[in-house]
Amino acid sequence: MSASATPSVRRASVQRTTRETDVRVALRVDGSGRIDVATGIGMLDHLFTSIAFHAGWDLELTCRGDLEIDDHHTAEDCALVLGQALFEALGDRAGTERFGDALVPLDEALARCAVDLSGRPFARVELGLVRPMLGALACENVTHVLQSFAMAARLTLHVELLSGANDHHRAEAAFKSLAVALRRATARRTRSGDSATFESTSNVPSTKGVLS
């Protein structure tokens, strides 16, 4: 895996090439709406696009994967590389809010998400999906994508569905709730700890002085 980052503008580019996949991600956290996702799996494109749009990112994500086998390697590796790109882009996370949460509805579905940019990877994902597939994406891999992303981004993630009858709505609401929580967690802090305007890179949001 190769990576390059420019912390001052919070962006990173990461490439991961294996015998199973070739994934390339270019991420800018403080984006302007430029999003181009092409994984070869329509539902996965849809979910990653939802994250980027509602988190306020610029994102280019492409993958050539062994879809002749199944969707697992592509879904997992895209999540890992995107998570790594976010970790690289945020650097030591100084000046960020660090914590973010969101309650997001999509019609009958309601998702709740909480994020901590702690540097300590953990994921609790409870989606309650019942269909075997959403398009060409296995429902078990929807959960696995969120878990893999959290591990690679080295963040703590809790996401759960509070209601919902349609599995497409449940999955999409979960990803949108993650996006909004990430937008809040990565927001720049003010000196008083309120909203997102403080540009200092010296105040790590931890009493330890470091996030790890």
Short mmCIF file of C-alpha atoms in Angstrom, two decimals:
data_model
loop_
_atom_site.label_atom_id
_atom_site.label_comp_id
_atom_site.label_asym_id
_atom_site.label_seq_id
_atom_site.Cartn_x
_atom_site.Cartn_y
_atom_site.Cartn_z
CA MET A 1 0.00 0.00 0.00
CA SER A 2 1.28 3.43 -0.87
CA ALA A 3 0.02 6.73 0.52
CA SER A 4 0.63 10.45 0.39
CA ALA A 5 -0.98 13.09 2.59
CA THR A 6 -1.13 16.86 2.87
CA PRO A 7 -2.27 17.49 6.46
CA SER A 8 -2.82 21.27 6.05
CA VAL A 9 -5.67 20.66 3.64
CA ARG A 10 -6.68 17.30 5.13
CA ARG A 11 -6.40 15.12 2.08
CA ALA A 12 -4.75 11.83 1.21
CA SER A 13 -4.30 9.43 -1.67
CA VAL A 14 -3.94 5.71 -1.04
CA GLN A 15 -3.49 2.77 -3.41
CA ARG A 16 -3.66 -0.90 -2.45
CA THR A 17 -2.89 -3.59 -5.01
CA THR A 18 -3.16 -7.32 -4.34
CA ARG A 19 -3.95 -10.40 -6.39
CA GLU A 20 -7.60 -9.84 -5.48
CA THR A 21 -8.14 -6.10 -5.98
CA ASP A 22 -6.59 -2.85 -7.15
CA VAL A 23 -8.11 0.00 -5.13
CA ARG A 24 -7.29 3.70 -5.49
CA VAL A 25 -8.71 6.41 -3.26
CA ALA A 26 -8.20 10.18 -3.33
CA LEU A 27 -9.95 11.87 -0.41
CA ARG A 28 -10.30 15.50 0.62
CA VAL A 29 -12.09 15.87 3.95
CA ASP A 30 -13.10 19.51 3.44
CA GLY A 31 -14.56 18.99 0.00
CA SER A 32 -16.75 20.77 -2.49
CA GLY A 33 -18.92 17.91 -3.71
CA ARG A 34 -16.67 16.24 -6.28
CA ILE A 35 -17.47 12.53 -6.00
CA ASP A 36 -16.60 9.72 -8.40
CA VAL A 37 -17.01 6.15 -7.15
CA ALA A 38 -16.64 3.06 -9.34
CA THR A 39 -16.22 -0.26 -7.54
CA GLY A 40 -18.01 -2.53 -10.00
CA ILE A 41 -20.82 -3.07 -7.46
CA GLY A 42 -23.70 -0.66 -7.87
CA MET A 43 -24.99 -0.80 -4.30
CA LEU A 44 -21.49 -0.32 -2.91
CA ASP A 45 -21.04 2.73 -5.16
CA HIS A 46 -24.32 4.07 -3.82
CA LEU A 47 -23.31 3.64 -0.17
CA PHE A 48 -19.83 5.13 -0.56
CA THR A 49 -21.29 8.05 -2.52
CA SER A 50 -23.75 8.64 0.33
CA ILE A 51 -20.91 8.78 2.85
CA ALA A 52 -18.88 11.23 0.78
CA PHE A 53 -21.82 13.50 0.00
CA HIS A 54 -23.18 13.79 3.53
CA ALA A 55 -19.72 13.99 5.15
CA GLY A 56 -18.82 16.87 2.83
CA TRP A 57 -15.88 15.10 1.18
CA ASP A 58 -14.35 15.13 -2.25
CA LEU A 59 -13.83 11.47 -3.12
CA GLU A 60 -12.44 9.50 -6.01
CA LEU A 61 -12.62 5.76 -5.40
CA THR A 62 -12.00 3.11 -8.04
CA CYS A 63 -11.60 -0.62 -7.75
CA ARG A 64 -10.84 -3.48 -10.10
CA GLY A 65 -11.70 -6.60 -8.16
CA ASP A 66 -12.20 -10.32 -8.60
CA LEU A 67 -15.96 -10.05 -8.92
CA GLU A 68 -15.98 -13.33 -10.83
CA ILE A 69 -15.51 -14.90 -7.38
CA ASP A 70 -17.90 -12.75 -5.35
CA ASP A 71 -18.22 -9.29 -3.83
CA HIS A 72 -16.31 -9.86 -0.59
CA HIS A 73 -12.77 -8.84 -1.57
CA THR A 74 -13.95 -5.73 -3.40
CA ALA A 75 -16.22 -4.58 -0.57
CA GLU A 76 -13.65 -5.23 2.14
CA ASP A 77 -10.66 -3.73 0.35
CA CYS A 78 -12.51 -0.58 -0.71
CA ALA A 79 -13.52 -0.03 2.92
CA LEU A 80 -9.97 -0.63 4.14
CA VAL A 81 -8.43 1.80 1.67
CA LEU A 82 -11.06 4.48 2.31
CA GLY A 83 -10.52 4.12 6.05
CA GLN A 84 -6.76 4.37 5.61
CA ALA A 85 -7.19 7.49 3.49
CA LEU A 86 -9.29 9.13 6.19
CA PHE A 87 -6.72 8.23 8.84
CA GLU A 88 -3.91 9.68 6.72
CA ALA A 89 -5.88 12.83 5.88
CA LEU A 90 -6.69 13.64 9.51
CA GLY A 91 -3.12 13.20 10.75
CA ASP A 92 -2.93 13.58 14.55
CA ARG A 93 -6.52 14.90 14.52
CA ALA A 94 -5.46 18.11 16.25
CA GLY A 95 -8.07 20.85 16.03
CA THR A 96 -10.95 18.44 15.39
CA GLU A 97 -14.07 17.98 17.45
CA ARG A 98 -13.09 14.27 17.74
CA PHE A 99 -16.60 13.08 18.72
CA GLY A 100 -19.62 13.01 16.44
CA ASP A 101 -23.07 11.47 16.49
CA ALA A 102 -26.15 11.47 14.32
CA LEU A 103 -29.72 10.26 14.20
CA VAL A 104 -30.74 9.90 10.55
CA PRO A 105 -34.09 8.80 9.08
CA LEU A 106 -34.76 7.40 5.65
CA ASP A 107 -38.51 7.00 5.34
CA GLU A 108 -39.42 4.23 7.81
CA ALA A 109 -35.78 3.46 8.71
CA LEU A 110 -34.00 5.26 11.53
CA ALA A 111 -30.25 4.88 12.15
CA ARG A 112 -28.14 6.06 15.05
CA CYS A 113 -24.36 6.44 14.87
CA ALA A 114 -21.62 7.63 17.21
CA VAL A 115 -17.96 8.10 16.26
CA ASP A 116 -14.79 8.80 18.23
CA LEU A 117 -11.60 9.62 16.32
CA SER A 118 -9.74 7.95 19.16
CA GLY A 119 -7.02 6.11 17.28
CA ARG A 120 -8.36 2.92 18.89
CA PRO A 121 -10.30 0.87 16.33
CA PHE A 122 -13.57 -0.68 17.44
CA ALA A 123 -16.86 -1.30 15.67
CA ARG A 124 -20.26 -2.33 16.93
CA VAL A 125 -22.62 -2.61 13.97
CA GLU A 126 -26.21 -3.78 14.37
CA LEU A 127 -28.22 -3.36 11.17
CA GLY A 128 -30.68 -6.24 11.36
CA LEU A 129 -30.66 -6.85 7.59
CA VAL A 130 -32.65 -9.90 6.53
CA ARG A 131 -32.27 -10.10 2.75
CA PRO A 132 -29.28 -12.09 1.47
CA MET A 133 -28.37 -9.45 -1.14
CA LEU A 134 -28.83 -5.79 -1.97
CA GLY A 135 -28.27 -5.84 -5.70
CA ALA A 136 -24.84 -7.43 -6.16
CA LEU A 137 -23.74 -6.68 -2.58
CA ALA A 138 -24.22 -9.35 0.09
CA CYS A 139 -25.97 -7.95 3.15
CA GLU A 140 -23.33 -9.52 5.40
CA ASN A 141 -20.79 -7.38 3.57
CA VAL A 142 -22.70 -4.19 4.36
CA THR A 143 -21.86 -4.80 8.00
CA HIS A 144 -18.33 -5.91 7.10
CA VAL A 145 -17.69 -2.71 5.13
CA LEU A 146 -18.51 -0.58 8.17
CA GLN A 147 -16.34 -2.74 10.42
CA SER A 148 -13.41 -2.72 8.00
CA PHE A 149 -13.65 1.04 7.51
CA ALA A 150 -13.56 1.64 11.27
CA MET A 151 -10.55 -0.64 11.71
CA ALA A 152 -8.54 1.06 8.96
CA ALA A 153 -9.55 4.58 10.02
CA ARG A 154 -8.64 3.68 13.61
CA LEU A 155 -11.83 5.08 15.00
CA THR A 156 -14.48 3.88 17.41
CA LEU A 157 -17.81 3.27 15.68
CA HIS A 158 -21.22 2.41 17.05
CA VAL A 159 -24.06 2.21 14.53
CA GLU A 160 -27.47 0.65 14.94
CA LEU A 161 -30.87 0.66 13.30
CA LEU A 162 -33.69 1.73 15.58
CA SER A 163 -36.41 0.93 13.05
CA GLY A 164 -36.94 0.00 9.43
CA ALA A 165 -38.71 -2.55 7.24
CA ASN A 166 -36.82 -2.11 3.96
CA ASP A 167 -33.24 -3.38 3.92
CA HIS A 168 -32.12 -0.87 1.29
CA HIS A 169 -33.41 1.93 3.49
CA ARG A 170 -31.80 0.41 6.58
CA ALA A 171 -28.38 0.12 4.94
CA GLU A 172 -28.51 3.58 3.39
CA ALA A 173 -29.67 5.19 6.63
CA ALA A 174 -26.75 3.55 8.46
CA PHE A 175 -24.20 4.92 6.00
CA LYS A 176 -25.78 8.37 6.03
CA SER A 177 -25.71 8.42 9.83
CA LEU A 178 -22.02 7.52 9.70
CA ALA A 179 -21.43 10.35 7.24
CA VAL A 180 -23.12 12.97 9.41
CA ALA A 181 -21.33 11.70 12.53
CA LEU A 182 -18.00 11.89 10.69
CA ARG A 183 -18.73 15.40 9.46
CA ARG A 184 -19.30 16.48 13.04
CA ALA A 185 -16.31 14.58 14.45
CA THR A 186 -13.88 15.96 11.86
CA ALA A 187 -15.17 19.54 12.09
CA ARG A 188 -12.65 22.20 13.10
CA ARG A 189 -12.99 23.29 16.71
CA THR A 190 -13.42 26.86 17.91
CA ARG A 191 -11.37 28.04 20.86
CA SER A 192 -14.43 27.67 23.06
CA GLY A 193 -15.07 24.13 21.80
CA ASP A 194 -18.13 25.18 19.82
CA SER A 195 -18.65 24.81 16.06
CA ALA A 196 -16.26 24.42 13.17
CA THR A 197 -14.04 27.43 12.57
CA PHE A 198 -10.84 26.99 14.63
CA GLU A 199 -7.92 26.27 12.30
CA SER A 200 -5.22 25.60 14.93
CA THR A 201 -3.30 22.33 14.54
CA SER A 202 -1.89 22.41 18.08
CA ASN A 203 -4.83 21.37 20.26
CA VAL A 204 -5.19 17.59 20.21
CA PRO A 205 -8.66 16.79 21.65
CA SER A 206 -7.44 14.50 24.44
CA THR A 207 -6.34 15.05 28.03
CA LYS A 208 -3.40 12.74 27.22
CA GLY A 209 -2.19 15.14 24.55
CA VAL A 210 -2.28 12.38 21.94
CA LEU A 211 -4.96 10.23 20.34
CA SER A 212 -4.01 6.55 20.33
#
